[in-house]
Each structure stands twice: as structure tokens, then as C-alpha cells.
Amino acid sequence: MKIGIDGRAAKWYRGTGIGTYTYELINSISKIDSENEYLIFMPDTSLNDLSNKKNIKFRNINVNIKNNFWDEVNIPNILENDEIELYHVPQNGVGLPENKKCPFVITLHDIIPYKMPETVSERYLKIFNDEIPKIVSMCDGIITVSNFSKEDIANTFNFPKDKIYVTYLSAEKIYKPLNKILSKKIIASKYGIDDDFILYVGGFSPRKNISGLITAFSKLKLSSNNSLKLVIAGRKGLSYENYLSLTEKLDISSKVIFPGFIDVMDMPYLYNSAKLLVYPSFYEGFGLPPLEAMSCGTPVIVSNVTSLPEIFSKSSIMVDPYDENALCSAIHECIENKVLKNTLIDKGFSLCKKLTWQNTAISTINSYKNILKTLS
């Protein structure tokens, strides 16, 4: 097979779910596949060290990101006639050429803009509304990250289920158990977080239910650790002021820390320092932060809705995200019950052994083969 992959998200959007996915997919394919030929479209040569194999080539795209990732990546790469047999765009198909010179496959991670339009940016919503239906209609196959998302996509676009392929995600190798004392010292030094804390990692969209987490935390009454903090990590979005005001209204502003964006290389220290990760999202196509936390040996609480039960039901505490009292009780139980905590850590490690980027790459390559087979 001759496969083209739009790799721009791996450079421009690293540190996000889509950027991580694109980077790790290319990286893993380069390690396991010496049979097929790959042409990777990149904005520069910075990822060329992923492979020195003869069957993987990089084509530099001389476009510099200036304003918004979705604006820039929406400019299609130029495909020459007959140079590839299948073209894969990982970032929800955005940037797929209108001129179809070969079969197309996209990775459509989720359809959140359709389900919860009020929780995404106006620019991203406009792209989804204006372009995704047209993009889907041009696809010969779709890759997605959970069976839940597969059902969503099939039902929303009336797309054949037998042309939708599920490839689960994984945590990057940097996420692993580290020395807890050293990790806490690094986090204290760089981000000023000195006390024990429970952690949220992710976007600031209302879809993530940060308000519910803050409210649940305000109800928490512990017998052993009254200095426990709540750390809400991530780039401060438009909703930040609302969350800050909520902490003041609930009189817990001194207990809730917003450190802002955490460097990717510091994230393993943050996960290793946390007592637990709480991920109370209303809607997810997959959910990488819980898997990253589990890889670091940190227990996890997640929502019991959308894709999350499919992935995490056997390795986490699952809670109704609309029930703040239940969320508070789950946090309390996980902090106070050491047996439960250790059980969750063990189950998290077991899940992480099953979900690897190598398996993601193998499933993706098989998807390419199946798509081309159905067209032959």
C-alpha cells in the first residue's frame, strides 16, 4: 500500500488529544511497518527523526501557523496524481482536498460540535457545520476512537457502520510511575503547588463539567486531610472567570488552584503528585487524561456517560456527572479508603497494558487494508 498521512497536527497541535494521536500514530507506524510506503505531510522537518526507514518519506509544507490551528490546517495539502493509494487526515478530516485523486479516510474523533454546540468555539463550530457533512460524504472509510463514537457517527451522518473502524487510543510512554517525593518537589517548584491535591486535567469547556467538580469539592469533608486542594490544570479558556467566581461564591478560592497550561514534559510529575484524577465530563469520544493518570499509578474517577464506561468501567470509579453529591462521595471514598485506592491503581495498570499505541497502529493499518480491499 502507498499511504499518505496529514501529519500537521503532530507539530501544530501537540499537547492536545488530536495532536498526540497524530504524533503517536505516525511514530508507531514507523516502528512496526516496513512493508507499506508512507508519505507524511509536515510543516517542517522537526518530526523527521521519527523514522529513518526507506519506506517513510516526509513532504514539507511551507505554511506557518499564525492564528488558529483549525484555520491553518483547513488549507489542504496538495496531492499529486498516482503518488498515493489512500489519503488519511487524522484531524476530523479538516483539510481534506476537494479534488479527490485517491480514496480518502479520516479520523473523526467525536461529533461534540453537533451534540453540544454551545461548548465549542464559534470557528470550530462553523467548520463542523459547513464542512464535516461534505467531508464525510467524500470518505471511503472513517476511523474513530470508540464504539460509542462509531454509533454517533453512523446515526448522525447515515454512514455505513461497516465502513467505520474503531481504534482505541493509548497514553504516551512518558506517562509512568515516578518517584512521588521528587515529583511533588518539581511541581511545587515550578507551579507553586505544595499541598496534597486532587487533579483535573483537560479543557475549560463547559462540556468538561468543571463547575460540577468545584461544587462537589466544596462539599467534601475529610477526616484526615483538611489541607487537600483541587488543581484544575489546563489553558484557561473563556469559562475561566466563571469557575473563579464559583470558587469565591462557595468560599473555597484558597483551596482551588488554576496553574494554567502545564508543559507536556511536566505532566507525568503532575499526575504522579496527585492523590487522584477526577474527570467528570458530560461528553467524550474517548478521554486521554484518565488513561495518562492510570499509567502513572494514579486512581481515577470518571463520568458514567458517553464513551467513558466503554473504556474505563472496570478500572475506575464511575459517577453520574449530573449528581454533585455522588461525585463528592466518590472523591471522599477514594481519598479515605486505601484498599479501594490500591485496587484502582492495579486495575488502571492492567488497562494500560491492553491499550498501546502499537495496537492503535496495527488496527489503523488493518483499516487501510480493509478500505482498499472493499474498493478493489
mmCIF file of C-alpha atoms in Angstrom:
data_model
loop_
_atom_site.group_PDB
_atom_site.id
_atom_site.type_symbol
_atom_site.label_atom_id
_atom_site.label_comp_id
_atom_site.label_asym_id
_atom_site.label_seq_id
_atom_site.Cartn_x
_atom_site.Cartn_y
_atom_site.Cartn_z
ATOM 1 C CA MET A 1 0.000 0.000 0.000
ATOM 2 C CA LYS A 2 1.019 3.624 -0.582
ATOM 3 C CA ILE A 3 -0.490 5.696 2.234
ATOM 4 C CA GLY A 4 -0.463 9.472 2.654
ATOM 5 C CA ILE A 5 -0.998 10.955 6.127
ATOM 6 C CA ASP A 6 -1.600 14.601 7.007
ATOM 7 C CA GLY A 7 0.807 14.959 9.950
ATOM 8 C CA ARG A 8 0.432 18.692 10.613
ATOM 9 C CA ALA A 9 -1.480 18.230 13.869
ATOM 10 C CA ALA A 10 1.506 16.329 15.290
ATOM 11 C CA LYS A 11 3.521 19.542 15.074
ATOM 12 C CA TRP A 12 0.966 22.325 15.439
ATOM 13 C CA TYR A 13 -1.426 20.793 17.953
ATOM 14 C CA ARG A 14 0.865 18.727 20.182
ATOM 15 C CA GLY A 15 -0.335 18.531 23.774
ATOM 16 C CA THR A 16 -3.960 18.074 22.707
ATOM 17 C CA GLY A 17 -5.740 14.783 22.098
ATOM 18 C CA ILE A 18 -5.693 15.163 18.303
ATOM 19 C CA GLY A 19 -2.056 16.292 18.239
ATOM 20 C CA THR A 20 -0.944 13.426 20.475
ATOM 21 C CA TYR A 21 -2.925 10.927 18.422
ATOM 22 C CA THR A 22 -1.370 12.077 15.149
ATOM 23 C CA TYR A 23 2.162 12.098 16.544
ATOM 24 C CA GLU A 24 1.887 8.667 18.171
ATOM 25 C CA LEU A 25 0.184 7.102 15.157
ATOM 26 C CA ILE A 26 2.988 8.174 12.823
ATOM 27 C CA ASN A 27 5.613 7.197 15.386
ATOM 28 C CA SER A 28 4.139 3.725 15.964
ATOM 29 C CA ILE A 29 3.600 3.013 12.266
ATOM 30 C CA SER A 30 7.239 3.904 11.625
ATOM 31 C CA LYS A 31 8.325 1.290 14.171
ATOM 32 C CA ILE A 32 6.175 -1.663 13.141
ATOM 33 C CA ASP A 33 5.580 -1.393 9.392
ATOM 34 C CA SER A 34 8.422 -1.890 6.922
ATOM 35 C CA GLU A 35 6.202 -3.301 4.184
ATOM 36 C CA ASN A 36 3.967 -0.414 3.124
ATOM 37 C CA GLU A 37 5.039 3.007 1.855
ATOM 38 C CA TYR A 38 4.098 6.214 3.679
ATOM 39 C CA LEU A 39 4.191 9.860 2.652
ATOM 40 C CA ILE A 40 3.803 12.160 5.676
ATOM 41 C CA PHE A 41 2.855 15.793 5.058
ATOM 42 C CA MET A 42 4.557 18.032 7.666
ATOM 43 C CA PRO A 43 5.019 21.806 8.135
ATOM 44 C CA ASP A 44 8.784 21.333 8.637
ATOM 45 C CA THR A 45 11.379 18.640 9.253
ATOM 46 C CA SER A 46 11.063 18.591 13.047
ATOM 47 C CA LEU A 47 9.418 15.169 13.162
ATOM 48 C CA ASN A 48 11.630 13.511 10.603
ATOM 49 C CA ASP A 49 13.550 11.805 13.408
ATOM 50 C CA LEU A 50 10.536 9.541 13.911
ATOM 51 C CA SER A 51 11.955 7.216 11.335
ATOM 52 C CA ASN A 52 14.937 6.805 9.037
ATOM 53 C CA LYS A 53 13.248 3.942 7.248
ATOM 54 C CA LYS A 54 13.234 3.918 3.481
ATOM 55 C CA ASN A 55 9.503 3.271 3.275
ATOM 56 C CA ILE A 56 8.588 6.508 5.122
ATOM 57 C CA LYS A 57 9.091 9.878 3.482
ATOM 58 C CA PHE A 58 8.209 13.385 4.627
ATOM 59 C CA ARG A 59 6.973 16.222 2.462
ATOM 60 C CA ASN A 60 7.443 19.653 3.946
ATOM 61 C CA ILE A 61 4.503 22.031 3.772
ATOM 62 C CA ASN A 62 5.648 25.636 3.901
ATOM 63 C CA VAL A 63 2.777 27.086 5.891
ATOM 64 C CA ASN A 64 3.355 28.716 9.267
ATOM 65 C CA ILE A 65 0.544 28.667 11.797
ATOM 66 C CA LYS A 66 -0.374 32.236 12.667
ATOM 67 C CA ASN A 67 -3.728 32.469 14.376
ATOM 68 C CA ASN A 68 -5.826 29.377 14.849
ATOM 69 C CA PHE A 69 -4.942 25.719 14.238
ATOM 70 C CA TRP A 70 -8.273 24.994 12.560
ATOM 71 C CA ASP A 71 -7.851 27.971 10.220
ATOM 72 C CA GLU A 72 -4.399 26.865 9.086
ATOM 73 C CA VAL A 73 -4.976 23.136 8.860
ATOM 74 C CA ASN A 74 -8.090 23.800 6.778
ATOM 75 C CA ILE A 75 -5.733 24.625 3.888
ATOM 76 C CA PRO A 76 -5.469 21.262 2.059
ATOM 77 C CA ASN A 77 -2.159 19.646 1.236
ATOM 78 C CA ILE A 78 -1.505 19.201 -2.465
ATOM 79 C CA LEU A 79 -1.718 15.608 -3.687
ATOM 80 C CA GLU A 80 -0.063 14.631 -6.957
ATOM 81 C CA ASN A 81 -1.725 12.145 -9.285
ATOM 82 C CA ASP A 82 -0.998 8.494 -8.505
ATOM 83 C CA GLU A 83 1.559 9.164 -5.742
ATOM 84 C CA ILE A 84 -0.565 7.503 -3.037
ATOM 85 C CA GLU A 85 -3.348 4.916 -2.944
ATOM 86 C CA LEU A 86 -5.099 6.185 0.194
ATOM 87 C CA TYR A 87 -5.002 9.542 1.977
ATOM 88 C CA HIS A 88 -5.605 9.786 5.740
ATOM 89 C CA VAL A 89 -6.476 13.066 7.511
ATOM 90 C CA PRO A 90 -6.404 12.498 11.305
ATOM 91 C CA GLN A 91 -7.801 15.872 12.468
ATOM 92 C CA ASN A 92 -11.503 15.113 11.923
ATOM 93 C CA GLY A 93 -10.991 15.381 8.182
ATOM 94 C CA VAL A 94 -10.387 19.145 8.293
ATOM 95 C CA GLY A 95 -8.044 19.990 5.410
ATOM 96 C CA LEU A 96 -9.233 17.166 3.152
ATOM 97 C CA PRO A 97 -8.751 18.213 -0.512
ATOM 98 C CA GLU A 98 -11.893 18.883 -2.527
ATOM 99 C CA ASN A 99 -10.246 17.424 -5.601
ATOM 100 C CA LYS A 100 -10.325 13.674 -4.955
ATOM 101 C CA LYS A 101 -7.387 11.905 -6.616
ATOM 102 C CA CYS A 102 -7.436 8.777 -4.436
ATOM 103 C CA PRO A 103 -9.604 7.137 -1.742
ATOM 104 C CA PHE A 104 -9.992 9.144 1.467
ATOM 105 C CA VAL A 105 -10.117 8.105 5.121
ATOM 106 C CA ILE A 106 -10.426 10.443 8.073
ATOM 107 C CA THR A 107 -10.215 10.005 11.811
ATOM 108 C CA LEU A 108 -13.373 11.559 13.223
ATOM 109 C CA HIS A 109 -12.716 11.542 16.958
ATOM 110 C CA ASP A 110 -16.184 12.623 18.005
ATOM 111 C CA ILE A 111 -19.091 14.809 16.917
ATOM 112 C CA ILE A 112 -19.263 17.018 20.006
ATOM 113 C CA PRO A 113 -19.997 20.185 17.962
ATOM 114 C CA TYR A 114 -23.272 18.550 16.864
ATOM 115 C CA LYS A 115 -24.178 17.191 20.280
ATOM 116 C CA MET A 116 -23.078 20.142 22.441
ATOM 117 C CA PRO A 117 -22.578 23.125 20.082
ATOM 118 C CA GLU A 118 -22.554 25.607 22.939
ATOM 119 C CA THR A 119 -19.322 24.085 24.284
ATOM 120 C CA VAL A 120 -17.011 24.649 21.283
ATOM 121 C CA SER A 121 -15.546 27.765 19.696
ATOM 122 C CA GLU A 122 -17.505 29.603 17.032
ATOM 123 C CA ARG A 123 -14.767 28.933 14.483
ATOM 124 C CA TYR A 124 -14.700 25.178 15.158
ATOM 125 C CA LEU A 125 -18.497 25.009 15.146
ATOM 126 C CA LYS A 126 -18.635 26.780 11.799
ATOM 127 C CA ILE A 127 -16.106 24.341 10.309
ATOM 128 C CA PHE A 128 -18.128 21.395 11.565
ATOM 129 C CA ASN A 129 -21.458 22.713 10.346
ATOM 130 C CA ASP A 130 -20.170 23.902 6.986
ATOM 131 C CA GLU A 131 -17.626 21.267 6.081
ATOM 132 C CA ILE A 132 -17.910 17.984 8.005
ATOM 133 C CA PRO A 133 -21.030 16.727 6.183
ATOM 134 C CA LYS A 134 -19.270 17.316 2.855
ATOM 135 C CA ILE A 135 -16.047 15.737 4.165
ATOM 136 C CA VAL A 136 -17.886 12.626 5.393
ATOM 137 C CA SER A 137 -19.635 12.233 2.050
ATOM 138 C CA MET A 138 -16.231 12.077 0.329
ATOM 139 C CA CYS A 139 -14.840 9.387 2.639
ATOM 140 C CA ASP A 140 -14.327 5.766 1.704
ATOM 141 C CA GLY A 141 -13.864 4.923 5.373
ATOM 142 C CA ILE A 142 -13.841 6.566 8.793
ATOM 143 C CA ILE A 143 -11.617 5.745 11.745
ATOM 144 C CA THR A 144 -12.844 6.674 15.207
ATOM 145 C CA VAL A 145 -11.718 6.087 18.788
ATOM 146 C CA SER A 146 -14.602 4.237 20.472
ATOM 147 C CA ASN A 147 -17.671 2.187 19.638
ATOM 148 C CA PHE A 148 -19.737 4.972 21.188
ATOM 149 C CA SER A 149 -18.352 7.442 18.652
ATOM 150 C CA LYS A 150 -18.902 4.890 15.884
ATOM 151 C CA GLU A 151 -22.622 4.753 16.714
ATOM 152 C CA ASP A 152 -22.793 8.551 16.943
ATOM 153 C CA ILE A 153 -21.160 8.997 13.553
ATOM 154 C CA ALA A 154 -23.247 6.339 11.832
ATOM 155 C CA ASN A 155 -26.510 7.717 13.185
ATOM 156 C CA THR A 156 -25.711 11.391 12.604
ATOM 157 C CA PHE A 157 -24.412 11.087 9.038
ATOM 158 C CA ASN A 158 -26.175 7.892 7.963
ATOM 159 C CA PHE A 159 -22.722 6.493 7.233
ATOM 160 C CA PRO A 160 -22.386 2.684 6.830
ATOM 161 C CA LYS A 161 -21.214 1.090 10.075
ATOM 162 C CA ASP A 162 -19.138 -1.467 8.188
ATOM 163 C CA LYS A 163 -17.011 1.406 6.883
ATOM 164 C CA ILE A 164 -16.325 2.819 10.359
ATOM 165 C CA TYR A 165 -13.287 1.356 12.124
ATOM 166 C CA VAL A 166 -12.605 1.660 15.867
ATOM 167 C CA THR A 167 -9.009 2.104 17.020
ATOM 168 C CA TYR A 168 -8.619 2.808 20.741
ATOM 169 C CA LEU A 169 -6.058 5.333 21.939
ATOM 170 C CA SER A 170 -3.200 4.932 24.417
ATOM 171 C CA ALA A 171 -1.075 7.003 26.778
ATOM 172 C CA GLU A 172 2.349 8.200 25.680
ATOM 173 C CA LYS A 173 5.405 6.445 27.108
ATOM 174 C CA ILE A 174 6.348 9.454 29.231
ATOM 175 C CA TYR A 175 3.386 8.616 31.475
ATOM 176 C CA LYS A 176 4.692 6.099 34.011
ATOM 177 C CA PRO A 177 5.162 5.778 37.790
ATOM 178 C CA LEU A 178 7.845 8.152 39.089
ATOM 179 C CA ASN A 179 9.284 8.950 42.484
ATOM 180 C CA LYS A 180 6.410 10.662 44.299
ATOM 181 C CA ILE A 181 8.600 12.834 46.536
ATOM 182 C CA LEU A 182 10.671 14.083 43.605
ATOM 183 C CA SER A 183 7.543 14.681 41.515
ATOM 184 C CA LYS A 184 5.952 16.777 44.272
ATOM 185 C CA LYS A 185 9.141 18.834 44.640
ATOM 186 C CA ILE A 186 9.195 19.581 40.911
ATOM 187 C CA ILE A 187 5.515 20.558 40.855
ATOM 188 C CA ALA A 188 5.952 22.724 43.960
ATOM 189 C CA SER A 189 8.990 24.454 42.468
ATOM 190 C CA LYS A 190 7.518 25.097 39.012
ATOM 191 C CA TYR A 191 3.843 25.655 39.790
ATOM 192 C CA GLY A 192 3.687 26.515 43.485
ATOM 193 C CA ILE A 193 1.508 23.532 44.408
ATOM 194 C CA ASP A 194 2.725 22.451 47.856
ATOM 195 C CA ASP A 195 -0.215 20.617 49.425
ATOM 196 C CA ASP A 196 -1.828 17.292 48.617
ATOM 197 C CA PHE A 197 -4.332 17.674 45.808
ATOM 198 C CA ILE A 198 -6.889 16.006 43.615
ATOM 199 C CA LEU A 199 -6.488 16.788 39.941
ATOM 200 C CA TYR A 200 -8.478 17.683 36.870
ATOM 201 C CA VAL A 201 -6.683 17.872 33.506
ATOM 202 C CA GLY A 202 -8.255 18.982 30.241
ATOM 203 C CA GLY A 203 -10.029 21.813 28.502
ATOM 204 C CA PHE A 204 -12.089 24.531 30.175
ATOM 205 C CA SER A 205 -15.165 23.935 28.041
ATOM 206 C CA PRO A 206 -18.485 23.710 29.919
ATOM 207 C CA ARG A 207 -18.684 20.182 28.478
ATOM 208 C CA LYS A 208 -15.968 19.162 30.938
ATOM 209 C CA ASN A 209 -18.212 19.850 33.953
ATOM 210 C CA ILE A 210 -15.614 21.808 35.907
ATOM 211 C CA SER A 211 -18.380 23.688 37.722
ATOM 212 C CA GLY A 212 -19.805 20.387 38.950
ATOM 213 C CA LEU A 213 -16.359 19.310 40.141
ATOM 214 C CA ILE A 214 -15.809 22.562 42.025
ATOM 215 C CA THR A 215 -19.220 22.287 43.666
ATOM 216 C CA ALA A 216 -18.612 18.636 44.617
ATOM 217 C CA PHE A 217 -15.228 19.554 46.071
ATOM 218 C CA SER A 218 -16.835 22.297 48.158
ATOM 219 C CA LYS A 219 -18.991 19.649 49.840
ATOM 220 C CA LEU A 220 -16.009 17.434 50.702
ATOM 221 C CA LYS A 221 -15.401 16.786 54.398
ATOM 222 C CA LEU A 222 -12.354 14.658 55.127
ATOM 223 C CA SER A 223 -11.348 13.126 58.445
ATOM 224 C CA SER A 224 -7.618 13.114 57.714
ATOM 225 C CA ASN A 225 -6.591 15.855 55.301
ATOM 226 C CA ASN A 226 -8.167 19.292 55.610
ATOM 227 C CA SER A 227 -5.376 20.874 53.552
ATOM 228 C CA LEU A 228 -6.345 18.989 50.387
ATOM 229 C CA LYS A 229 -6.521 21.210 47.314
ATOM 230 C CA LEU A 230 -8.246 20.917 43.952
ATOM 231 C CA VAL A 231 -5.937 21.576 40.995
ATOM 232 C CA ILE A 232 -7.652 22.416 37.695
ATOM 233 C CA ALA A 233 -4.916 22.249 35.085
ATOM 234 C CA GLY A 234 -5.162 23.432 31.502
ATOM 235 C CA ARG A 235 -5.063 26.518 29.350
ATOM 236 C CA LYS A 236 -7.535 28.959 30.827
ATOM 237 C CA GLY A 237 -10.441 29.215 28.418
ATOM 238 C CA LEU A 238 -13.328 31.645 28.147
ATOM 239 C CA SER A 239 -15.093 29.957 31.073
ATOM 240 C CA TYR A 240 -12.211 30.531 33.493
ATOM 241 C CA GLU A 241 -13.702 33.655 35.077
ATOM 242 C CA ASN A 242 -16.938 31.758 35.730
ATOM 243 C CA TYR A 243 -15.047 28.999 37.530
ATOM 244 C CA LEU A 244 -13.051 31.500 39.538
ATOM 245 C CA SER A 245 -16.240 33.308 40.556
ATOM 246 C CA LEU A 246 -17.784 29.993 41.603
ATOM 247 C CA THR A 247 -14.877 29.229 43.939
ATOM 248 C CA GLU A 248 -15.335 32.665 45.533
ATOM 249 C CA LYS A 249 -19.094 32.167 45.864
ATOM 250 C CA LEU A 250 -18.516 28.790 47.556
ATOM 251 C CA ASP A 251 -15.775 30.300 49.754
ATOM 252 C CA ILE A 252 -13.126 27.826 48.591
ATOM 253 C CA SER A 253 -10.970 30.087 46.401
ATOM 254 C CA SER A 254 -7.963 29.380 48.642
ATOM 255 C CA LYS A 255 -8.402 25.638 48.056
ATOM 256 C CA VAL A 256 -8.743 25.647 44.266
ATOM 257 C CA ILE A 257 -5.638 26.203 42.152
ATOM 258 C CA PHE A 258 -5.628 27.127 38.461
ATOM 259 C CA PRO A 259 -1.974 26.686 37.390
ATOM 260 C CA GLY A 260 -2.760 27.216 33.702
ATOM 261 C CA PHE A 261 -1.069 25.328 30.900
ATOM 262 C CA ILE A 262 1.311 22.600 32.088
ATOM 263 C CA ASP A 263 4.259 21.761 29.877
ATOM 264 C CA VAL A 264 3.875 18.297 28.333
ATOM 265 C CA MET A 265 7.121 17.108 29.913
ATOM 266 C CA ASP A 266 5.877 18.173 33.358
ATOM 267 C CA MET A 267 2.570 16.327 33.080
ATOM 268 C CA PRO A 268 3.953 12.986 34.360
ATOM 269 C CA TYR A 269 5.138 14.769 37.517
ATOM 270 C CA LEU A 270 1.714 16.331 37.958
ATOM 271 C CA TYR A 271 -0.122 13.011 37.613
ATOM 272 C CA ASN A 272 2.348 11.278 39.958
ATOM 273 C CA SER A 273 1.873 14.006 42.565
ATOM 274 C CA ALA A 274 -1.928 13.840 42.600
ATOM 275 C CA LYS A 275 -3.977 11.817 45.078
ATOM 276 C CA LEU A 276 -6.422 11.056 42.290
ATOM 277 C CA LEU A 277 -7.671 12.345 38.951
ATOM 278 C CA VAL A 278 -11.310 13.361 38.607
ATOM 279 C CA TYR A 279 -12.701 13.551 35.077
ATOM 280 C CA PRO A 280 -16.426 14.379 35.337
ATOM 281 C CA SER A 281 -17.043 15.223 31.676
ATOM 282 C CA PHE A 282 -20.542 15.278 30.203
ATOM 283 C CA TYR A 283 -19.369 14.036 26.804
ATOM 284 C CA GLU A 284 -16.217 12.334 25.496
ATOM 285 C CA GLY A 285 -15.262 10.463 22.361
ATOM 286 C CA PHE A 286 -12.524 8.696 24.318
ATOM 287 C CA GLY A 287 -10.785 10.640 27.126
ATOM 288 C CA LEU A 288 -6.974 10.505 27.277
ATOM 289 C CA PRO A 289 -6.281 12.134 30.687
ATOM 290 C CA PRO A 290 -7.753 9.213 32.693
ATOM 291 C CA LEU A 291 -5.519 6.801 30.789
ATOM 292 C CA GLU A 292 -2.467 9.021 31.305
ATOM 293 C CA ALA A 293 -3.183 9.196 35.040
ATOM 294 C CA MET A 294 -3.617 5.417 35.262
ATOM 295 C CA SER A 295 -0.274 4.932 33.519
ATOM 296 C CA CYS A 296 1.302 6.963 36.317
ATOM 297 C CA GLY A 297 -0.340 4.859 39.029
ATOM 298 C CA THR A 298 -2.946 7.452 39.976
ATOM 299 C CA PRO A 299 -6.513 6.320 40.776
ATOM 300 C CA VAL A 300 -9.265 7.787 38.630
ATOM 301 C CA ILE A 301 -12.900 8.870 38.920
ATOM 302 C CA VAL A 302 -14.745 9.344 35.616
ATOM 303 C CA SER A 303 -18.256 10.015 34.380
ATOM 304 C CA ASN A 304 -20.561 7.115 33.602
ATOM 305 C CA VAL A 305 -21.783 8.637 30.314
ATOM 306 C CA THR A 306 -20.941 8.577 26.573
ATOM 307 C CA SER A 307 -17.721 6.681 25.733
ATOM 308 C CA LEU A 308 -16.188 6.641 29.207
ATOM 309 C CA PRO A 309 -17.883 3.454 30.532
ATOM 310 C CA GLU A 310 -16.783 1.609 27.385
ATOM 311 C CA ILE A 311 -13.143 2.377 28.148
ATOM 312 C CA PHE A 312 -12.899 2.766 31.921
ATOM 313 C CA SER A 313 -15.751 0.874 33.582
ATOM 314 C CA LYS A 314 -13.500 -1.859 35.007
ATOM 315 C CA SER A 315 -10.634 0.364 36.102
ATOM 316 C CA SER A 316 -12.171 3.442 37.739
ATOM 317 C CA ILE A 317 -14.928 4.743 39.968
ATOM 318 C CA MET A 318 -17.785 5.787 37.694
ATOM 319 C CA VAL A 319 -20.147 8.568 38.709
ATOM 320 C CA ASP A 320 -23.174 10.346 37.280
ATOM 321 C CA PRO A 321 -21.683 13.731 36.279
ATOM 322 C CA TYR A 322 -25.018 15.441 36.933
ATOM 323 C CA ASP A 323 -25.026 14.292 40.591
ATOM 324 C CA GLU A 324 -22.645 16.509 42.552
ATOM 325 C CA ASN A 325 -23.344 14.707 45.829
ATOM 326 C CA ALA A 326 -22.428 11.361 44.268
ATOM 327 C CA LEU A 327 -19.261 12.891 42.872
ATOM 328 C CA CYS A 328 -18.365 14.264 46.302
ATOM 329 C CA SER A 329 -18.968 10.844 47.893
ATOM 330 C CA ALA A 330 -16.777 9.127 45.298
ATOM 331 C CA ILE A 331 -13.923 11.548 45.941
ATOM 332 C CA HIS A 332 -14.287 11.046 49.695
ATOM 333 C CA GLU A 333 -14.271 7.252 49.360
ATOM 334 C CA CYS A 334 -11.210 7.231 47.110
ATOM 335 C CA ILE A 335 -9.232 9.524 49.433
ATOM 336 C CA GLU A 336 -10.141 7.718 52.658
ATOM 337 C CA ASN A 337 -10.218 4.065 51.523
ATOM 338 C CA LYS A 338 -6.650 2.866 50.925
ATOM 339 C CA VAL A 339 -7.757 -0.614 49.833
ATOM 340 C CA LEU A 340 -10.003 0.886 47.167
ATOM 341 C CA LYS A 341 -7.229 3.238 46.056
ATOM 342 C CA ASN A 342 -4.731 0.395 45.608
ATOM 343 C CA THR A 343 -7.297 -1.712 43.764
ATOM 344 C CA LEU A 344 -7.952 1.128 41.330
ATOM 345 C CA ILE A 345 -4.226 1.601 40.745
ATOM 346 C CA ASP A 346 -3.788 -2.092 39.902
ATOM 347 C CA LYS A 347 -6.798 -2.124 37.591
ATOM 348 C CA GLY A 348 -5.536 1.034 35.881
ATOM 349 C CA PHE A 349 -2.192 -0.600 35.135
ATOM 350 C CA SER A 350 -3.994 -3.634 33.700
ATOM 351 C CA LEU A 351 -5.981 -1.448 31.310
ATOM 352 C CA CYS A 352 -2.881 0.443 30.187
ATOM 353 C CA LYS A 353 -1.152 -2.817 29.261
ATOM 354 C CA LYS A 354 -4.007 -3.573 26.852
ATOM 355 C CA LEU A 355 -4.238 -0.135 25.258
ATOM 356 C CA THR A 356 -0.968 0.585 23.455
ATOM 357 C CA TRP A 357 -0.048 2.816 20.526
ATOM 358 C CA GLN A 358 1.343 -0.256 18.785
ATOM 359 C CA ASN A 359 -2.126 -1.787 18.865
ATOM 360 C CA THR A 360 -3.566 1.515 17.616
ATOM 361 C CA ALA A 361 -1.134 1.460 14.693
ATOM 362 C CA ILE A 362 -1.889 -2.192 13.876
ATOM 363 C CA SER A 363 -5.636 -1.518 13.899
ATOM 364 C CA THR A 364 -5.142 1.538 11.700
ATOM 365 C CA ILE A 365 -3.057 -0.342 9.132
ATOM 366 C CA ASN A 366 -5.720 -3.072 9.050
ATOM 367 C CA SER A 367 -8.319 -0.351 8.469
ATOM 368 C CA TYR A 368 -6.330 0.915 5.478
ATOM 369 C CA LYS A 369 -6.192 -2.628 4.074
ATOM 370 C CA ASN A 370 -9.917 -3.182 4.546
ATOM 371 C CA ILE A 371 -10.850 0.125 2.941
ATOM 372 C CA LEU A 372 -8.711 -0.554 -0.132
ATOM 373 C CA LYS A 373 -9.963 -4.144 -0.287
ATOM 374 C CA THR A 374 -13.588 -3.020 -0.455
ATOM 375 C CA LEU A 375 -12.707 -0.696 -3.357
ATOM 376 C CA SER A 376 -10.803 -3.259 -5.404
#
